[in-house]
Each structure stands twice: as C-alpha cells, then as structure tokens.
Coordinates of C-alpha atoms in Angstrom, one line a residue:
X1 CA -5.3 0.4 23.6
X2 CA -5.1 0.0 19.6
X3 CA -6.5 -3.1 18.1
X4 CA -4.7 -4.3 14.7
X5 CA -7.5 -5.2 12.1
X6 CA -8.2 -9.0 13.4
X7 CA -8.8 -7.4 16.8
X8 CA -11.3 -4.7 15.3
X9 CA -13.2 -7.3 13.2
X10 CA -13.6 -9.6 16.0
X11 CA -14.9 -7.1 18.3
X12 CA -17.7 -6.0 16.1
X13 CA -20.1 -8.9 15.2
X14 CA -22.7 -7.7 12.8
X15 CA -25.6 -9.1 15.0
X16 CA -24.8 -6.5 17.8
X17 CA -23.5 -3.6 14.9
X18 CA -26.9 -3.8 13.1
X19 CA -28.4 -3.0 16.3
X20 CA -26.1 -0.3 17.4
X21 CA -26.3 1.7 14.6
X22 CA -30.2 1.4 14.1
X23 CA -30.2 2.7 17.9
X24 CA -27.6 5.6 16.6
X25 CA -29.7 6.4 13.7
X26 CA -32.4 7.6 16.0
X27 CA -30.3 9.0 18.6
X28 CA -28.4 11.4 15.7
X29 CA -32.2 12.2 14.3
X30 CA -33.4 13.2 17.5
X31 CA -30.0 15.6 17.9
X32 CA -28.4 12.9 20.9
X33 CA -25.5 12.0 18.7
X34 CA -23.9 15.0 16.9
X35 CA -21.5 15.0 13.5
X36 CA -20.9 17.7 11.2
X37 CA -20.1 17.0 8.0
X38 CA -17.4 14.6 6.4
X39 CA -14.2 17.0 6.3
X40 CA -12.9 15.7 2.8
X41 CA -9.1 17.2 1.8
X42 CA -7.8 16.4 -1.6
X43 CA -4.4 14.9 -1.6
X44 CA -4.0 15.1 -5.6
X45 CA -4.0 12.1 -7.6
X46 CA -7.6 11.0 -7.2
X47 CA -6.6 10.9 -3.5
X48 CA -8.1 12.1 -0.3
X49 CA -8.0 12.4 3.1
X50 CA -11.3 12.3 5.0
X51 CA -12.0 13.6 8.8
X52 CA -15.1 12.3 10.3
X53 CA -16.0 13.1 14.0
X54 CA -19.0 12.2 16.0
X55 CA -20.1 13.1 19.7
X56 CA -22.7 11.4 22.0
X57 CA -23.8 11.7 25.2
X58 CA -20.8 8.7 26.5
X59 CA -18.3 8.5 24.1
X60 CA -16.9 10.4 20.9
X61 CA -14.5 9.3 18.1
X62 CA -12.7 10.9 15.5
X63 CA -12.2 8.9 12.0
X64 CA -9.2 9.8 9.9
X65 CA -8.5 7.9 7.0
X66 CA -6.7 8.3 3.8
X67 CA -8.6 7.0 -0.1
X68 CA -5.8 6.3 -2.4
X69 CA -7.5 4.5 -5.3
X70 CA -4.4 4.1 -7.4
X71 CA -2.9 2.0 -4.6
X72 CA -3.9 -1.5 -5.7
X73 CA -1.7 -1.3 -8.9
X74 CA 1.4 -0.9 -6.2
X75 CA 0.0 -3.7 -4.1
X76 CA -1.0 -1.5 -1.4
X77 CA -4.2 -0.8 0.7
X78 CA -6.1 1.3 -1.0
X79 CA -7.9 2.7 3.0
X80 CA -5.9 3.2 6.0
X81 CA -6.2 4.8 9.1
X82 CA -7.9 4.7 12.6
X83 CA -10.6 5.4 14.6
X84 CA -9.9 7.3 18.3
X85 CA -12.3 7.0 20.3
X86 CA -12.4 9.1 24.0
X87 CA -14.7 9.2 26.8
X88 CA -16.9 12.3 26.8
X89 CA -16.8 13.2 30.3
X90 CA -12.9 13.5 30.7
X91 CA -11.4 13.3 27.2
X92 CA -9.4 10.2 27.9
X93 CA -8.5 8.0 25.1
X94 CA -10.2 4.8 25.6
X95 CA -9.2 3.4 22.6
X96 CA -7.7 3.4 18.4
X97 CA -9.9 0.9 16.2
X98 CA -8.2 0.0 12.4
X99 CA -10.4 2.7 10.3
X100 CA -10.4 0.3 7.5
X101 CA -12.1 -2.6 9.0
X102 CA -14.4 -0.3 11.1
X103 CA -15.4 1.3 7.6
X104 CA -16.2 -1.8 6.1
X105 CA -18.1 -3.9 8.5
X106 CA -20.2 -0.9 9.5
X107 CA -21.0 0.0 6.4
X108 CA -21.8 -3.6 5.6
X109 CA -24.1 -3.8 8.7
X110 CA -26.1 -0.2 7.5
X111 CA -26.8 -2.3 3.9
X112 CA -28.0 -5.5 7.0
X113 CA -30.4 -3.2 8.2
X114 CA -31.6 -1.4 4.9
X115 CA -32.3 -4.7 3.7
X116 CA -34.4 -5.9 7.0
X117 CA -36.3 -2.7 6.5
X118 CA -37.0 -2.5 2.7
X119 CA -36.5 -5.8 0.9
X120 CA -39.9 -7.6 -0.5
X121 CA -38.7 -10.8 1.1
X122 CA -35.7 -11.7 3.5
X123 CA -32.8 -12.6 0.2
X124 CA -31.8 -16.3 -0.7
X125 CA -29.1 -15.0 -3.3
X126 CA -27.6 -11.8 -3.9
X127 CA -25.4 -9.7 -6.9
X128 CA -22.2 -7.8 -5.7
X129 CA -20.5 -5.3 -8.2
X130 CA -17.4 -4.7 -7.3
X131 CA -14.3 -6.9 -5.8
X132 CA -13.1 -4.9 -3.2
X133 CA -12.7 -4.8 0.3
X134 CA -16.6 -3.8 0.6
X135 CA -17.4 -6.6 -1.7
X136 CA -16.0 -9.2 0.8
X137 CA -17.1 -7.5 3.8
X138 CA -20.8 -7.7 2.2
X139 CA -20.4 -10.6 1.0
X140 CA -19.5 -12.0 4.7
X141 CA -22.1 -10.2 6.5
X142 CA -24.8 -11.3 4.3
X143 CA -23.8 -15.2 5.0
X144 CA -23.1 -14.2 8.3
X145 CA -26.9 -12.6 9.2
X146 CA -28.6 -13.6 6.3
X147 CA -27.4 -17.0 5.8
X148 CA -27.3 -16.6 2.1
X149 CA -25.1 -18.8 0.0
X150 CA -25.4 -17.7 -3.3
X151 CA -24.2 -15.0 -4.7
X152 CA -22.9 -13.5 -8.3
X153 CA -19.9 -11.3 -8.3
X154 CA -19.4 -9.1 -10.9
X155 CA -16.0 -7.4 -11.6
X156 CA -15.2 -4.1 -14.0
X157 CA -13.1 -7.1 -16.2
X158 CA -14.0 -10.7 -16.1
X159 CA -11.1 -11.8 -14.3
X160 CA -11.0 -9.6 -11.3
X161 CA -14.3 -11.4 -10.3
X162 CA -12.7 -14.8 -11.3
X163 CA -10.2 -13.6 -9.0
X164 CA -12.8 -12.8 -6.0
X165 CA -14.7 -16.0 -6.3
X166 CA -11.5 -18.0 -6.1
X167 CA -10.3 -16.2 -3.0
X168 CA -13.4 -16.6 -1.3
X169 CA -14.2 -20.2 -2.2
X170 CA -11.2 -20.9 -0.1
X171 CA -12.2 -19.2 3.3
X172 CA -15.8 -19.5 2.4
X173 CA -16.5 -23.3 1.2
X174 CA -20.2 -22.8 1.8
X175 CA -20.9 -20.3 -0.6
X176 CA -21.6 -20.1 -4.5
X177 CA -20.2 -17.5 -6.5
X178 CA -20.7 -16.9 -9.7
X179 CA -17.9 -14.3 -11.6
X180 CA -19.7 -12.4 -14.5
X181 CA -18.0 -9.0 -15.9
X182 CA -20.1 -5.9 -15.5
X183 CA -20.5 -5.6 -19.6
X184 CA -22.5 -8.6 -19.6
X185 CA -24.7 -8.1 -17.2
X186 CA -28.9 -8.6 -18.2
X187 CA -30.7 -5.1 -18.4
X188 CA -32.9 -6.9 -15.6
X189 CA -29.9 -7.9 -13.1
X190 CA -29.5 -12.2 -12.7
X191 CA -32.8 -12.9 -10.8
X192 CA -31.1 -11.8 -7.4
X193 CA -33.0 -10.7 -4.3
X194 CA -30.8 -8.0 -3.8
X195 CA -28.0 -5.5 -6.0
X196 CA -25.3 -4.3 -4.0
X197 CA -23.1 -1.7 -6.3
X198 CA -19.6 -1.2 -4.2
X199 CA -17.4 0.5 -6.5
X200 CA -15.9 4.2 -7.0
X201 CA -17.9 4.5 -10.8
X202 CA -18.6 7.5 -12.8
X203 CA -21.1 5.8 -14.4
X204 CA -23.9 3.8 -13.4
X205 CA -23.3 -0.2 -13.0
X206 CA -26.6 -1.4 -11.1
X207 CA -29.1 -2.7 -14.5
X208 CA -31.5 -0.2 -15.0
X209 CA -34.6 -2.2 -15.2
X210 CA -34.5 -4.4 -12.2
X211 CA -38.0 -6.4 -11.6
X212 CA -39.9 -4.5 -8.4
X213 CA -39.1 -7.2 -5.7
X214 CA -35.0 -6.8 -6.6
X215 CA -33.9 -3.9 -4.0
X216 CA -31.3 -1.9 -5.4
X217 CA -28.5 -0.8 -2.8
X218 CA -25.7 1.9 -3.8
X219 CA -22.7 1.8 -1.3
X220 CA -19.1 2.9 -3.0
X221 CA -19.8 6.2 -4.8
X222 CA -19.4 8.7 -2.3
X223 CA -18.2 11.3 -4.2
X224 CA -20.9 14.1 -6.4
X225 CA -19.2 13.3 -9.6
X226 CA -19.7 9.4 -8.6
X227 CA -22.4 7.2 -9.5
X228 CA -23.4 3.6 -9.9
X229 CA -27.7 3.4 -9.5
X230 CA -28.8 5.2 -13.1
X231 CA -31.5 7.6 -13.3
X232 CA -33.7 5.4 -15.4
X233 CA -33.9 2.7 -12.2
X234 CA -34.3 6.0 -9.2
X235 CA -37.0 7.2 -11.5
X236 CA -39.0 4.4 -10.6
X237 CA -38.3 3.5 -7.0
X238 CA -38.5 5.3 -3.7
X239 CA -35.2 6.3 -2.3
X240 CA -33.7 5.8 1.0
X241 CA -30.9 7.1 1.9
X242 CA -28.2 6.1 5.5
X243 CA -28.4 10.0 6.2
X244 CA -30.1 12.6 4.1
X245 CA -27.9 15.9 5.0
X246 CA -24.3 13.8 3.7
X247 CA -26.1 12.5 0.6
X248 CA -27.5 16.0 -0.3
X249 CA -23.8 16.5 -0.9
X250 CA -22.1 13.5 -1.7
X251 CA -24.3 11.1 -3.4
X252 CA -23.9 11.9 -6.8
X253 CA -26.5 8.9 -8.3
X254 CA -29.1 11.0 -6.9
X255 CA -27.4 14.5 -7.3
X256 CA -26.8 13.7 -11.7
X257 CA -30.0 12.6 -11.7
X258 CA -31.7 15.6 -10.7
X259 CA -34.0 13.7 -7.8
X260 CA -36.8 15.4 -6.0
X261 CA -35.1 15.7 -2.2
X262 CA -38.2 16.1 -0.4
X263 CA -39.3 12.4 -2.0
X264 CA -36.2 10.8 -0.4
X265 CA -36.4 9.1 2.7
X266 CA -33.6 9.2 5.8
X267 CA -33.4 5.4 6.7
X268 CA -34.2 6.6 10.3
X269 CA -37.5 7.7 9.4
X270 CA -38.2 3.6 9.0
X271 CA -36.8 2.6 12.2
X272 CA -39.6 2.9 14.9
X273 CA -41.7 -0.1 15.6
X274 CA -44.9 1.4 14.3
X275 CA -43.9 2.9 11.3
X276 CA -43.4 0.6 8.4
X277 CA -42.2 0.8 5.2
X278 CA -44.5 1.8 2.0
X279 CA -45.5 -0.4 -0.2
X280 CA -43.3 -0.5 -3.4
X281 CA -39.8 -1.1 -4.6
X282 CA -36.8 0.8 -3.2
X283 CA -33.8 1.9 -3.7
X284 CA -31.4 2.8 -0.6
X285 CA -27.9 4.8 -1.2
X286 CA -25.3 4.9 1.6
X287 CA -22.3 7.1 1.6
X288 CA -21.7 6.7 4.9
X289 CA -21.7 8.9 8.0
X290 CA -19.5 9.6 10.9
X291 CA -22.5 8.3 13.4
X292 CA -22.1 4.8 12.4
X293 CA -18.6 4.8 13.4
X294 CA -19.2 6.4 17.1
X295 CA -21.9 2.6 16.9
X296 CA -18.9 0.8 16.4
X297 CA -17.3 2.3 18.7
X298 CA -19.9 1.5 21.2
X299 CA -19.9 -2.4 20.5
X300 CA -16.0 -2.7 20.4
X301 CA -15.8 -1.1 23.8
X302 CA -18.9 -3.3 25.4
X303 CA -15.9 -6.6 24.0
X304 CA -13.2 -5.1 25.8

C-alpha cells in the first residue's frame, strides 16, 4: 500500500508521534531498535541522496530520499522520496509512506518533545527562521500540541517571510505571524519562548544572546560544514542533542564550535520518569535519525 502525502500526514497525528518516538528513543538506547549511520551520497550540485534504515524487534523501514536545494528556483520540491516499511518476521512489504511528509512531521514532533522536556515554561509564542517546509510543519505542530498562536517568522530576505505569513494566514486564521528578515533580528531574539532555526546555513542565524528562559532549538543544518546556533549562545547553555552518535558527525553548530562531547546530552537520557532535567538554559540540536522514522512507521501502521 503507498499513501500519497495527504494520506501520510493524516496517519501521523503529532499527539501519538511524540509518544512513539520518545518510546523509540529508549528502545534504540537500550540497543532494541538498531540504525547505522545516515548513508549520505553526493549527487553534485549541492545535492544528495541520503539512505536511512532502521530495524526493531516488529517492523523495519528503509528511508531513501533525495536533498536538491537548488530546486525551489525551478519550482520543484526541494525533498522527495519514500519510506518502505516491512515486517520483520517475513520481509513483506507492509507498506511506502511519502519520505517528505514523514521527514517533516517527525522531525517536528522530536522539537514537541525537546520542548516538553527542556523549556522553562510550556511556550505561548514562538520565533521560526526559515520558510520552508519544516517551518510550516513546526509551525503546525506547535498550534497543533501546544496551542500556540503567535509566532514570528523570519525569512533570509524580508519577503520570503511576508510570503510565509500570508500563505499561512489563509489555512491558519487562528494564528499571528509576524514576517521580520533574519538581518534585523535583536542580538536577544523577540521575547519568544522558544527559537526554532530550520534552515540549510553556513553561518549561524539563532541571536547569540538569548535571555536563559528562551530555549534555543537547531533543526535544518545537518551537514558538518552547516550551522545556524553560534558558539557564543552553545557556550553558555547545556546541549541536547536527538541522538548523540549522528550529531558527532553531522552537526556542524557543535562540531565549528569545538564543544566538549562528553558535556552533551542524548535527549534519551531525559526521557525516564525519574530523571529530570538540570536546572539551566538549553540548547537542543536535531539532525535527525533513521529511528524516528521506524516511530512513524509504527503509528501510520496502527491508522491502517
């Protein structure tokens, strides 16, 4: 059975993906869930092709996408692919998910739960930097779980985030947004609960001197030479990351700024009832990981 986008979306609510992949998390720390490393092929022209597979005890997928970041110029998708996923057990297909919407509302759901684990406060208003797909899936799981309704948008020119918040005004009536350009962001963010850098930047965006009660959440760079949270703001927070072996490699915020590995903290570590989170502001870094796509897997398959 393959499911076009619409279908994929609708058969992963972000109540039920949070959960799932907070219940991965531990599984793939205690060795239950295995993934090696993303398989990342260069396809020339800042383009790639990335292989991502992930085994559990009941199910195991395989990821295959394609990262063409000169697409939108041409008007085309700038992430395609799918997701297979089989039953363990016998091998047989059970089903193909659209890669692109899986990426983006899983990924959207591991910033949910980083949030319900780290912020000072649950967040009334938030500050997006980007415009892209992640940028709308984020913005619609954080109304979705969160119920917040204000948020500032913040595009690389003014008018790409003029752009965003007119586009989402229309399906999302509810909401504020606020379009600033990244150049003219404070040093000390907007007075948002909550900074969500989702872009492919060499250079940092996030401010670098946020107030301690504003987390700080890095989700688009996920390549070494990428980075959008600058040294000056890590240097001052304790670091989280969605899985420490991938970000050892890929997270390039934390590689160029020369952090201390054994300081940073694998989001799992945070996840059992009895162990909560240190006092102190954070910042969390995602790149992503092969394990949160077997979770989706898991919930599309229980909508079936």
């Amino acid at each position: 059975m393959r499911l076009d986008a619409a279908e994929t979306a609708r058969k992963l609510p972000y109540s039920e993906l949070v959960a799932e992949i907070a219940r991965v998390a531990r599984q793939s720390a205690s060795g239950a869930v295995s993934a090696p490393e993303r398989l990342v092929v260069p396809l020339g022209n800042n383009a790639s092709l990335l292989c991502m597979p992930a085994v559990a005890p009941d199910i195991g997928i395989t990821k295959i996408i394609t990262v063409h970041q000169q697409n939108a110029r041409a008007g085309l998708p700038g992430i395609q692919g799918e997701v297979i996923v089989f039953d363990v057990a016998t091998g047989r297909r059970l089903m193909m998910l659209d890669g692109p919407t899986v990426t983006a509302r899983r990924t959207a759901a591991v910033t949910l739960l980083a949030i319900e684990r780290l912020a000072a406060r649950p967040p009334r208003n938030a500050l997006l930097i980007g415009t892209g797909v992640q940028a709308e899936a984020h913005l619609e799981a954080l109304f979705e779980y969160f119920q917040i309704r204000s948020f500032c948008v913040a595009g690389r020119e003014l008018m790409s985030a003029v752009r965003f918040c007119e586009k989402l005004r229309a399906t999302h009536p509810d909401v504020e947004t606020t379009p600033v350009a990244v150049s003219s962001l404070d040093p000390t963010g907007v007075g948002s609960d909550v900074v969500i850098a989702l872009t492919t930047s060499r250079t940092p965006v996030i401010p670098p001197h946020l107030p301690a009660c504003t987390l700080a959440i890095g989700v688009g760079a996920f390549r070494p030479e990428m980075a959008e949270l600058p040294e000056e703001l890590l240097r001052t927070r304790r670091i989280v990351v969605d899985h420490l072996k991938g970000a050892e490699h890929e997270a390039g915020d934390l590689l160029q700024a020369g952090v201390d590995w054994s300081q940073v903290t694998e989001l799992s570590q945070l996840l059992e009832r009895e162990v909560a989170p240190q006092s102190g502001s954070y910042a969390f870094k995602s790149v992503g990981h092969a394990s949160w796509d077997l979770a989706a897997a898991r919930v599309a398959l229980r909508h079936l």
